[in-house]
Coordinates of C-alpha atoms in Angstrom, one line a residue:
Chain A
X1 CA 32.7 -8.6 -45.2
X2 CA 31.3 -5.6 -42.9
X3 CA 33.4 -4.8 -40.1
X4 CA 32.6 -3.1 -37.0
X5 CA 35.5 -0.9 -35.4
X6 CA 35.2 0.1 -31.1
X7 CA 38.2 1.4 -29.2
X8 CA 39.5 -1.5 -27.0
X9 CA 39.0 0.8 -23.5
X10 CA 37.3 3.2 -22.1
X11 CA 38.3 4.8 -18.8
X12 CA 35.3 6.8 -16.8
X13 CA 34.7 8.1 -13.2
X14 CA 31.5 7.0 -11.2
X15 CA 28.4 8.8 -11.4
X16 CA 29.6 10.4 -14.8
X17 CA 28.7 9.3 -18.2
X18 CA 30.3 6.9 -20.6
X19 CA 30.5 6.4 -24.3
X20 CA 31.1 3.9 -26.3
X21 CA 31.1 3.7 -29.9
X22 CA 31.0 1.3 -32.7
X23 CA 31.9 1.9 -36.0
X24 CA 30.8 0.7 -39.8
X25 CA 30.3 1.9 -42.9
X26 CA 26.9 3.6 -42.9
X27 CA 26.1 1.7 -39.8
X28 CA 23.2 4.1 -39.5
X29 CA 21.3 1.9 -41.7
X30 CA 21.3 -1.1 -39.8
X31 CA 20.1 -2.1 -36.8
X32 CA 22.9 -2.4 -33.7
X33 CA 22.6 -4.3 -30.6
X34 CA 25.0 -4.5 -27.3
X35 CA 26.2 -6.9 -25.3
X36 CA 27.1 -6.4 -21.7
X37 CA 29.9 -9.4 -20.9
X38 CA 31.2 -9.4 -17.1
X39 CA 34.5 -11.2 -16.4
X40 CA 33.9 -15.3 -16.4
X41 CA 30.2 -14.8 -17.4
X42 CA 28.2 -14.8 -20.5
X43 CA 27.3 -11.8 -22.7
X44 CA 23.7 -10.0 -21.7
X45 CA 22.0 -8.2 -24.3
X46 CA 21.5 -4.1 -23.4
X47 CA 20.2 -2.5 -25.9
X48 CA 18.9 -3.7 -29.5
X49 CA 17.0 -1.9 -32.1
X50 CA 19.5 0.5 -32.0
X51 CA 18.3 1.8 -28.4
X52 CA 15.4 -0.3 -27.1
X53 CA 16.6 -1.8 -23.8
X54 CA 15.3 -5.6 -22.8
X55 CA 13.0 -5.5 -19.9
X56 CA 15.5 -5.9 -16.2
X57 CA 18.0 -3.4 -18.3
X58 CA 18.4 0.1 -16.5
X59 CA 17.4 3.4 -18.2
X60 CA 20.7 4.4 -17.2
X61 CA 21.5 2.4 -20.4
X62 CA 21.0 4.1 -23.8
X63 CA 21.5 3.8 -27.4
X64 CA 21.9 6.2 -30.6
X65 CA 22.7 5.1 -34.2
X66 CA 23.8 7.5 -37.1
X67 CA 26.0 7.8 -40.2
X68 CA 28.8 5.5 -39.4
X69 CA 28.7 5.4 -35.6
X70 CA 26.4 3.6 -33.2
X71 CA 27.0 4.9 -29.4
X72 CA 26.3 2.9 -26.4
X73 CA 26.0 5.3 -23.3
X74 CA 26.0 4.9 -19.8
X75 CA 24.7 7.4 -17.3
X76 CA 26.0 7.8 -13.8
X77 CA 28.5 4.9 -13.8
X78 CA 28.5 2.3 -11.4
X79 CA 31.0 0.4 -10.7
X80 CA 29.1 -2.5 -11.2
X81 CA 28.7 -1.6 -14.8
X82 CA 32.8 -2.3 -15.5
X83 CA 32.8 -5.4 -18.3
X84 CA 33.1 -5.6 -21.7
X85 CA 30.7 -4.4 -23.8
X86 CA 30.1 -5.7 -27.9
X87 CA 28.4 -4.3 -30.4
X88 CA 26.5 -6.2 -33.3
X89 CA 24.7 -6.1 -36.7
X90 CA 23.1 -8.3 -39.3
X91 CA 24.8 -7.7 -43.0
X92 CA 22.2 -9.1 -44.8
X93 CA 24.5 -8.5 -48.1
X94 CA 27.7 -11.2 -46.5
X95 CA 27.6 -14.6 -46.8
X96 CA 28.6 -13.7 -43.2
X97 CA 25.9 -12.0 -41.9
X98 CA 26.7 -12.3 -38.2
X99 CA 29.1 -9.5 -37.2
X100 CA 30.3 -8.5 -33.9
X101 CA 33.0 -5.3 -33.0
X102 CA 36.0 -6.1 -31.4
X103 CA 34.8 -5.4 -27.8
X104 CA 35.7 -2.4 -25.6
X105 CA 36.4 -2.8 -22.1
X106 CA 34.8 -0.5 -19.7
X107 CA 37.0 0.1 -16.8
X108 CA 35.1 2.3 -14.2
X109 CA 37.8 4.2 -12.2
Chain B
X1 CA 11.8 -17.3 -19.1
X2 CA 14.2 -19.3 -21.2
X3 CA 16.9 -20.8 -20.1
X4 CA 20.0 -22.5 -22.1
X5 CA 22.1 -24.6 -20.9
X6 CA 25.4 -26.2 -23.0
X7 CA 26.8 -29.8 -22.3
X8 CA 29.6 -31.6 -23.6
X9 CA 33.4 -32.8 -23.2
X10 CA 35.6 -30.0 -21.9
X11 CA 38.4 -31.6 -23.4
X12 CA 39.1 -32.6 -27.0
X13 CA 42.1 -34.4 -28.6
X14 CA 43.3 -32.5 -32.0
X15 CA 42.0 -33.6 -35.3
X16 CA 38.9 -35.1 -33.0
X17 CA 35.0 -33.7 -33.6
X18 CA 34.0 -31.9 -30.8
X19 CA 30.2 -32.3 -29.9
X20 CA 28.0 -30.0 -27.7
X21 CA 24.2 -30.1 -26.9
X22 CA 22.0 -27.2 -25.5
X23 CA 19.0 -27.6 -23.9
X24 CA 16.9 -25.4 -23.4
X25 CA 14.0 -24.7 -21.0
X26 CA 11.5 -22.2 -20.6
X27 CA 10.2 -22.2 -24.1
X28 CA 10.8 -24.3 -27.5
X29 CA 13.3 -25.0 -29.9
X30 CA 10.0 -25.4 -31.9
X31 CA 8.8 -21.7 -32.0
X32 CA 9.0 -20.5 -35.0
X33 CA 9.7 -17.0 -34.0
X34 CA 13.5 -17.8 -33.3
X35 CA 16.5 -18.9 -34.2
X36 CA 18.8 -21.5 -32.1
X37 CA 22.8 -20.6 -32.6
X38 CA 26.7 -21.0 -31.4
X39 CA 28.6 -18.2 -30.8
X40 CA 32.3 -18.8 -29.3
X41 CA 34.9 -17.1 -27.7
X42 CA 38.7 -18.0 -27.3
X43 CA 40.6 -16.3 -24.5
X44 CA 40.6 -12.8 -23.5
X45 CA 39.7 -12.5 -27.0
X46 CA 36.3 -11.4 -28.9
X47 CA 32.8 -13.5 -29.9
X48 CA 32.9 -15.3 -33.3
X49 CA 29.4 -16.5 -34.9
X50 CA 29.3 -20.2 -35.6
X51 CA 25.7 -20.5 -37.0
X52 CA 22.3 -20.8 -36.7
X53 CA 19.5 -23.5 -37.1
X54 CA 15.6 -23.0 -37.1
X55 CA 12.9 -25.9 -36.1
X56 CA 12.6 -27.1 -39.0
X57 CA 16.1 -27.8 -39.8
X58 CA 17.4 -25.4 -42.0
X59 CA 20.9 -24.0 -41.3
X60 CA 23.3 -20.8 -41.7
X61 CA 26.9 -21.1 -40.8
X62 CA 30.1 -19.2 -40.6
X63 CA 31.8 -19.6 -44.1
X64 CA 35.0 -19.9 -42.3
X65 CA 34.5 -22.6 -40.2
X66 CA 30.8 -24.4 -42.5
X67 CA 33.2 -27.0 -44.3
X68 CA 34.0 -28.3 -40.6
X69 CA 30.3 -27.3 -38.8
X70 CA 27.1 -29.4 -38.3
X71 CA 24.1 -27.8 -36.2
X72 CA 21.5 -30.2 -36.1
X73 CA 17.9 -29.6 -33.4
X74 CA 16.1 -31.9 -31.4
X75 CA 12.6 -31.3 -31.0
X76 CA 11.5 -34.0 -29.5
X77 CA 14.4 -33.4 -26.2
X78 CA 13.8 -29.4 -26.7
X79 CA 18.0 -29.6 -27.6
X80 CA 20.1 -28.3 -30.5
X81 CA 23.4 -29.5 -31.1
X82 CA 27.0 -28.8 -32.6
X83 CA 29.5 -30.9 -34.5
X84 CA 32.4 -29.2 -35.6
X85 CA 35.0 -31.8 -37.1
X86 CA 38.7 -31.7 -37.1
X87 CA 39.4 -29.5 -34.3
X88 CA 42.9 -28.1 -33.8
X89 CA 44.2 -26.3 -30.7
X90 CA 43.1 -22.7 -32.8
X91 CA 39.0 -24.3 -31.6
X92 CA 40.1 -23.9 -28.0
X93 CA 36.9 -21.6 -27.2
X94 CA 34.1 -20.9 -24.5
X95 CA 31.1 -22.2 -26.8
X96 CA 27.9 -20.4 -26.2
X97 CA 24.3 -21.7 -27.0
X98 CA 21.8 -18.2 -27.5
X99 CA 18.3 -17.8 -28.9
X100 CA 18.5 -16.0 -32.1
X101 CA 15.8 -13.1 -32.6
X102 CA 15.1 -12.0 -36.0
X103 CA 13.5 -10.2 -38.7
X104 CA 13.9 -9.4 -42.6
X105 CA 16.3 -7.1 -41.5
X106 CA 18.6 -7.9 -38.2
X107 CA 19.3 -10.5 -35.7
X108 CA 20.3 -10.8 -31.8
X109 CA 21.2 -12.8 -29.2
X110 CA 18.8 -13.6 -26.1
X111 CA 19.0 -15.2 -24.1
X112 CA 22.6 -16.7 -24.3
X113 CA 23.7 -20.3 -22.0
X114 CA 26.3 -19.8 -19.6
X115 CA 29.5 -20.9 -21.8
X116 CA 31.1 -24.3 -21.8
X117 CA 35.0 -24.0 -22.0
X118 CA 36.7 -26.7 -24.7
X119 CA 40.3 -27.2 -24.8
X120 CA 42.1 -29.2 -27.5
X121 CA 44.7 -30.6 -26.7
X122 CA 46.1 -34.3 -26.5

């Protein structure tokens, strides 16, 4: 089945930019969404479509999918942004088509 | 704007079925432009995909877990439901309800309910 590979941390400063990726096998061919998840709440969708952002969702909150990383990035971190953060894709090919990464937590220093 | 919301015992004995219902407000389990799903996470660890069912009844499930899964929807109370059967302490999960968008090609999740915690244990 496909599998989707993110670091498990990311460390970043606020009011600088952070990164996170998400990695598949020619993941540049799907279509990836992410998932903010705060601690002892539910996971909000961010971006899907790759890097179309639901309406409330700040621009700060961008997207970019190529090759065999998708990259979630945040601009001028707040520290209200700290919370896990999961990427996703459909694999229409699987019998398991749901697939989420691992989750990497965002830790805003 | 739609709203789920899951319901259900908290606690479950081992080898018992544990049974949840969503509801859901705000819009219809009866649109046929969406999917109604399961999605569960265990402690401090990551989401897993239970399955999914559409208005009309047809269903997609995890292969890991579809020889123990039932989804079934209730159009007539707006509610979807999950039965998964001979639960062991390895279910012990916060079970999210979400609203599946999709098209010939991908799938996501919004909105999702706000998690119901279920513990087996006797």
């Amino acid at each position: 089945s496909y599998v989707l590979t993110q670091p498990p941390s990311v460390s970043v400063a606020p009011g600088k930019t952070a990164r996170i990726t998400c990695g598949g096998n020619n993941i540049g061919s799907k279509s990836v969404h992410w998932y903010q998840q705060k601690p002892g709440q539910a996971p909000v969708l961010v971006i899907y479509y790759d890097s179309d952002r639901p309406s409330g969702i700040p621009e700060r909150f961008s997207g970019s999918n190529s090759g065999n990383t998708a990259t979630l990035t945040i601009s001028r971190v707040e520290a209200g942004d700290e919370a896990d953060y999961y990427c996703q894709v459909w694999d229409s090919s699987s019998d398991h088509p749901v697939v989420f990464g691992g989750g990497t937590k965002l830790t805003v220093l | 704007q739609v709203q789920l919301q899951e319901s259900g015992p908290g606690l479950v004995k081992p080898s018992e079925t544990l049974s949840l219902t969503c509801t859901v407000s705000g819009g219809s389990v009866s649109s046929g432009s969406y999917y109604w799903s399961w999605i569960r996470q265990p402690p401090g660890k990551g989401l897993e995909w239970i399955g999914y069912i559409y208005y009309s009844g047809s269903t997609n499930y995890n292969p890991s877990l579809k020889s123990r899964v039932t989804i079934s929807v209730d159009t007539s109370k707006n509610q979807f439901s999950l039965k998964l059967s001979s639960v062991t302490a390895a279910d012990t999960a916060v079970y999210y309800c979400a609203r599946e968008g999709a098209t010939t090609t991908t799938n996501w999740f919004d909105p999702w309910g706000q998690g119901t915690l279920v513990t087996v244990s006797s």
